[in-house]
GROMACS .gro file of C-alpha atoms in nm:
model
  238
    1MET     CA    1  -3.839  -1.095   1.961
    2PHE     CA    2  -3.948  -1.467   1.862
    3LYS     CA    3  -3.676  -1.631   2.055
    4PHE     CA    4  -3.779  -1.391   2.349
    5ALA     CA    5  -4.164  -1.565   2.339
    6LEU     CA    6  -3.995  -1.906   2.365
    7PHE     CA    7  -3.787  -1.770   2.644
    8LEU     CA    8  -4.112  -1.665   2.814
    9VAL     CA    9  -4.248  -2.021   2.814
   10VAL     CA   10  -3.932  -2.163   2.986
   11ALA     CA   11  -3.916  -1.886   3.237
   12PHE     CA   12  -4.276  -1.956   3.284
   13CYS     CA   13  -4.209  -2.317   3.353
   14ALA     CA   14  -3.908  -2.241   3.604
   15VAL     CA   15  -4.107  -1.978   3.800
   16GLN     CA   16  -4.422  -2.229   3.850
   17GLY     CA   17  -4.184  -2.493   3.990
   18PHE     CA   18  -4.202  -2.756   3.702
   19GLU     CA   19  -3.962  -2.847   3.418
   20ALA     CA   20  -4.094  -2.818   3.062
   21ARG     CA   21  -3.962  -3.181   3.021
   22THR     CA   22  -4.185  -3.342   3.278
   23VAL     CA   23  -4.517  -3.231   3.153
   24GLN     CA   24  -4.614  -3.509   2.961
   25TYR     CA   25  -4.936  -3.562   2.768
   26ASP     CA   26  -4.995  -3.763   2.431
   27ASP     CA   27  -4.651  -3.866   2.416
   28ARG     CA   28  -4.522  -3.534   2.386
   29SER     CA   29  -4.375  -3.304   2.683
   30LEU     CA   30  -4.397  -2.917   2.666
   31GLU     CA   31  -4.020  -2.908   2.602
   32ASP     CA   32  -4.089  -3.138   2.304
   33VAL     CA   33  -4.366  -2.858   2.165
   34ILE     CA   34  -4.131  -2.593   2.275
   35ASN     CA   35  -3.842  -2.748   2.084
   36ALA     CA   36  -4.071  -2.801   1.753
   37LEU     CA   37  -4.162  -2.463   1.783
   38ASN     CA   38  -3.823  -2.336   1.794
   39ASN     CA   39  -3.738  -2.569   1.505
   40ILE     CA   40  -3.990  -2.399   1.307
   41ILE     CA   41  -3.898  -2.039   1.385
   42GLN     CA   42  -3.528  -2.133   1.286
   43LYS     CA   43  -3.650  -2.256   0.945
   44ILE     CA   44  -3.879  -1.954   0.870
   45LYS     CA   45  -3.591  -1.708   0.993
   46ASP     CA   46  -3.372  -1.934   0.720
   47ALA     CA   47  -3.607  -1.885   0.460
   48ILE     CA   48  -3.629  -1.512   0.525
   49THR     CA   49  -3.213  -1.467   0.556
   50ASN     CA   50  -3.151  -1.697   0.219
   51SER     CA   51  -3.437  -1.506   0.039
   52ALA     CA   52  -3.310  -1.194   0.134
   53ASN     CA   53  -2.962  -1.288   0.036
   54LEU     CA   54  -3.059  -1.400  -0.331
   55ILE     CA   55  -3.182  -1.028  -0.400
   56PRO     CA   56  -2.842  -0.848  -0.437
   57GLU     CA   57  -2.671  -1.164  -0.603
   58ILE     CA   58  -2.957  -1.213  -0.864
   59ILE     CA   59  -3.012  -0.840  -0.934
   60GLN     CA   60  -2.636  -0.778  -0.959
   61ASN     CA   61  -2.632  -1.065  -1.201
   62VAL     CA   62  -2.888  -0.929  -1.425
   63ARG     CA   63  -2.745  -0.594  -1.401
   64ASP     CA   64  -2.403  -0.718  -1.519
   65LYS     CA   65  -2.611  -0.875  -1.823
   66ILE     CA   66  -2.779  -0.535  -1.903
   67LYS     CA   67  -2.433  -0.371  -1.897
   68GLU     CA   68  -2.287  -0.627  -2.113
   69ILE     CA   69  -2.576  -0.619  -2.366
   70ILE     CA   70  -2.544  -0.248  -2.381
   71GLU     CA   71  -2.159  -0.241  -2.460
   72ASN     CA   72  -2.222  -0.486  -2.707
   73PHE     CA   73  -2.476  -0.286  -2.875
   74ASN     CA   74  -2.225  -0.009  -2.883
   75LEU     CA   75  -2.461   0.254  -2.991
   76PRO     CA   76  -2.155   0.554  -2.969
   77SER     CA   77  -1.979   0.305  -3.242
   78ILE     CA   78  -2.291   0.315  -3.471
   79ILE     CA   79  -2.349   0.686  -3.417
   80ALA     CA   80  -1.994   0.720  -3.536
   81LYS     CA   81  -2.021   0.528  -3.855
   82ILE     CA   82  -2.349   0.730  -3.947
   83LYS     CA   83  -2.156   1.041  -3.883
   84GLU     CA   84  -1.853   0.934  -4.065
   85GLU     CA   85  -2.045   0.819  -4.393
   86ILE     CA   86  -2.184   1.179  -4.384
   87GLU     CA   87  -1.864   1.349  -4.353
   88GLN     CA   88  -1.730   1.136  -4.641
   89ILE     CA   89  -2.037   1.277  -4.848
   90ILE     CA   90  -1.962   1.656  -4.754
   91ALA     CA   91  -1.608   1.608  -4.850
   92LEU     CA   92  -1.697   1.527  -5.205
   93GLY     CA   93  -1.782   1.877  -5.277
   94GLU     CA   94  -2.059   2.186  -5.278
   95ALA     CA   95  -2.308   1.960  -5.379
   96GLY     CA   96  -2.260   1.723  -5.108
   97LYS     CA   97  -2.246   2.002  -4.842
   98LYS     CA   98  -2.559   2.117  -4.982
   99CYS     CA   99  -2.725   1.810  -4.995
  100VAL     CA  100  -2.668   1.703  -4.639
  101GLU     CA  101  -2.752   2.026  -4.530
  102ALA     CA  102  -3.119   1.946  -4.672
  103GLU     CA  103  -3.148   1.629  -4.480
  104ARG     CA  104  -2.971   1.788  -4.156
  105GLU     CA  105  -3.310   1.767  -3.980
  106GLN     CA  106  -3.353   1.412  -4.073
  107ILE     CA  107  -3.008   1.324  -3.983
  108ASP     CA  108  -3.027   1.482  -3.606
  109GLY     CA  109  -3.354   1.318  -3.583
  110LEU     CA  110  -3.202   0.969  -3.652
  111LEU     CA  111  -2.926   1.017  -3.400
  112GLN     CA  112  -3.145   1.167  -3.146
  113ASN     CA  113  -3.387   0.853  -3.209
  114ALA     CA  114  -3.122   0.591  -3.152
  115GLN     CA  115  -3.025   0.732  -2.836
  116ALA     CA  116  -3.357   0.775  -2.685
  117GLY     CA  117  -3.428   0.418  -2.840
  118ALA     CA  118  -3.115   0.263  -2.636
  119GLU     CA  119  -3.213   0.458  -2.308
  120VAL     CA  120  -3.600   0.328  -2.343
  121CYS     CA  121  -3.430  -0.044  -2.364
  122THR     CA  122  -3.228   0.002  -2.067
  123ALA     CA  123  -3.481   0.166  -1.877
  124SER     CA  124  -3.719  -0.121  -2.000
  125ALA     CA  125  -3.482  -0.381  -1.884
  126GLN     CA  126  -3.417  -0.193  -1.533
  127THR     CA  127  -3.782  -0.192  -1.477
  128GLU     CA  128  -3.849  -0.555  -1.538
  129SER     CA  129  -3.556  -0.661  -1.312
  130ALA     CA  130  -3.679  -0.479  -1.022
  131ALA     CA  131  -3.980  -0.737  -1.032
  132ILE     CA  132  -3.728  -0.965  -0.919
  133ASN     CA  133  -3.691  -0.729  -0.591
  134GLU     CA  134  -4.040  -0.744  -0.535
  135GLN     CA  135  -4.087  -1.132  -0.593
  136LEU     CA  136  -3.844  -1.195  -0.325
  137ASN     CA  137  -3.943  -0.923  -0.079
  138ALA     CA  138  -4.291  -1.058  -0.111
  139VAL     CA  139  -4.144  -1.400   0.033
  140VAL     CA  140  -3.977  -1.209   0.345
  141ASP     CA  141  -4.276  -1.024   0.435
  142LYS     CA  142  -4.483  -1.347   0.420
  143ALA     CA  143  -4.239  -1.513   0.652
  144ASN     CA  144  -4.242  -1.214   0.877
  145GLU     CA  145  -4.602  -1.225   0.913
  146VAL     CA  146  -4.606  -1.593   1.007
  147LEU     CA  147  -4.342  -1.504   1.275
  148GLN     CA  148  -4.535  -1.234   1.422
  149TYR     CA  149  -4.847  -1.452   1.420
  150MET     CA  150  -4.670  -1.715   1.585
  151THR     CA  151  -4.529  -1.483   1.857
  152GLY     CA  152  -4.848  -1.328   1.927
  153ARG     CA  153  -5.023  -1.664   1.978
  154ILE     CA  154  -4.697  -1.774   2.212
  155VAL     CA  155  -4.755  -1.464   2.435
  156LYS     CA  156  -5.136  -1.541   2.417
  157CYS     CA  157  -5.079  -1.886   2.554
  158LEU     CA  158  -4.870  -1.765   2.850
  159GLN     CA  159  -5.134  -1.487   2.952
  160ASP     CA  160  -5.403  -1.753   2.932
  161ASN     CA  161  -5.250  -2.032   3.109
  162PRO     CA  162  -5.036  -1.877   3.405
  163GLN     CA  163  -5.103  -2.195   3.641
  164ASN     CA  164  -5.181  -2.488   3.427
  165PRO     CA  165  -4.861  -2.663   3.243
  166ILE     CA  166  -5.099  -2.892   3.053
  167ALA     CA  167  -5.316  -2.655   2.933
  168LEU     CA  168  -4.985  -2.418   2.824
  169ARG     CA  169  -4.869  -2.752   2.650
  170ASN     CA  170  -5.203  -2.791   2.458
  171CYS     CA  171  -5.231  -2.435   2.342
  172LEU     CA  172  -4.862  -2.412   2.224
  173GLU     CA  173  -4.934  -2.725   2.032
  174ASP     CA  174  -5.236  -2.589   1.874
  175ILE     CA  175  -4.982  -2.322   1.755
  176LEU     CA  176  -4.746  -2.600   1.632
  177GLY     CA  177  -5.027  -2.724   1.407
  178SER     CA  178  -5.128  -2.430   1.241
  179VAL     CA  179  -4.769  -2.305   1.232
  180THR     CA  180  -4.647  -2.599   1.051
  181ALA     CA  181  -4.915  -2.578   0.805
  182GLU     CA  182  -4.814  -2.215   0.743
  183LEU     CA  183  -4.460  -2.328   0.714
  184GLU     CA  184  -4.551  -2.578   0.419
  185LYS     CA  185  -4.750  -2.297   0.252
  186LEU     CA  186  -4.426  -2.082   0.284
  187GLN     CA  187  -4.193  -2.357   0.145
  188VAL     CA  188  -4.401  -2.367  -0.137
  189LEU     CA  189  -4.427  -1.989  -0.213
  190ILE     CA  190  -4.027  -1.993  -0.183
  191GLU     CA  191  -3.985  -2.269  -0.456
  192THR     CA  192  -4.256  -2.083  -0.696
  193THR     CA  193  -4.099  -1.729  -0.609
  194ILE     CA  194  -3.754  -1.868  -0.705
  195ALA     CA  195  -3.863  -2.040  -1.022
  196LYS     CA  196  -4.053  -1.697  -1.127
  197VAL     CA  197  -3.745  -1.515  -1.034
  198LYS     CA  198  -3.520  -1.731  -1.230
  199GLU     CA  199  -3.757  -1.705  -1.517
  200ILE     CA  200  -3.753  -1.314  -1.488
  201ALA     CA  201  -3.359  -1.324  -1.474
  202GLN     CA  202  -3.374  -1.504  -1.797
  203GLN     CA  203  -3.628  -1.281  -1.963
  204VAL     CA  204  -3.478  -0.947  -1.894
  205PRO     CA  205  -3.157  -1.005  -2.100
  206ALA     CA  206  -3.330  -1.184  -2.381
  207ASN     CA  207  -3.588  -0.888  -2.373
  208LEU     CA  208  -3.305  -0.627  -2.379
  209VAL     CA  209  -3.142  -0.800  -2.675
  210THR     CA  210  -3.464  -0.790  -2.875
  211CYS     CA  211  -3.495  -0.419  -2.802
  212VAL     CA  212  -3.145  -0.300  -2.876
  213GLU     CA  213  -3.162  -0.505  -3.198
  214LYS     CA  214  -3.458  -0.367  -3.315
  215VAL     CA  215  -3.323  -0.025  -3.242
  216ARG     CA  216  -3.007  -0.083  -3.459
  217ASP     CA  217  -3.199  -0.216  -3.748
  218GLU     CA  218  -3.436   0.082  -3.730
  219THR     CA  219  -3.152   0.319  -3.720
  220VAL     CA  220  -2.955   0.168  -4.027
  221ALA     CA  221  -3.263   0.145  -4.211
  222ARG     CA  222  -3.360   0.472  -4.160
  223LYS     CA  223  -2.993   0.590  -4.228
  224ASP     CA  224  -3.002   0.425  -4.558
  225VAL     CA  225  -3.300   0.610  -4.669
  226ILE     CA  226  -3.120   0.915  -4.570
  227ILE     CA  227  -2.788   0.852  -4.741
  228SER     CA  228  -2.974   0.765  -5.063
  229SER     CA  229  -3.188   1.059  -5.056
  230ILE     CA  230  -2.868   1.251  -5.026
  231GLU     CA  231  -2.714   1.062  -5.325
  232GLU     CA  232  -2.993   1.127  -5.545
  233CYS     CA  233  -2.983   1.489  -5.444
  234ILE     CA  234  -2.619   1.511  -5.564
  235ALA     CA  235  -2.714   1.327  -5.881
  236GLY     CA  236  -2.963   1.575  -5.954
  237SER     CA  237  -2.702   1.862  -5.883
  238VAL     CA  238  -2.459   1.749  -6.136
   0.00000   0.00000   0.00000
């Protein structure tokens, strides 16, 4: 669509019997203006492509880190060790079995909470990482808005100046000035967004580590309380 708009300008010049390069005004020809507009269009399209390409790369990197952290946390291993301690107590005899059964609800709750806690940590990390996609999509949307605005104005210049190459050149140059300013704003937005995305990409794994460590510490602490209660029960049964 955007290349087509500039194609219309060139086609207009040919139909009207003059070449873009011959329309000279204030040391800038119609061809110069068209080339400048085309250059800006290409820069904006490159910005869209580069931003779009960053999305899967960064998100995949964050997902890999999330997976690595969860694997290192190794909840199944923690749960297995807790169950092993319980089985060792049960193996001590009838008193051990009775005291474990007395704490069965607490034991089951401990294991369920550990699993739920790990799931909450993972879900939170995934939600945070989704912000990366939102940030980069905002840049792509803004760039598309600029392109659409630019195209609409180019078409209007053609419609308003069907017989006057100088007026057409002036009209297109007005677009060039405003869109150049928009391109500068877009470049600042891209730099700001990339910095924000990198910050999020670092925060997500860090927050996940903090979260799973809290789950692990709370699980171990609660397990110790339950084991202590079972041991007291066994001691009282002797």
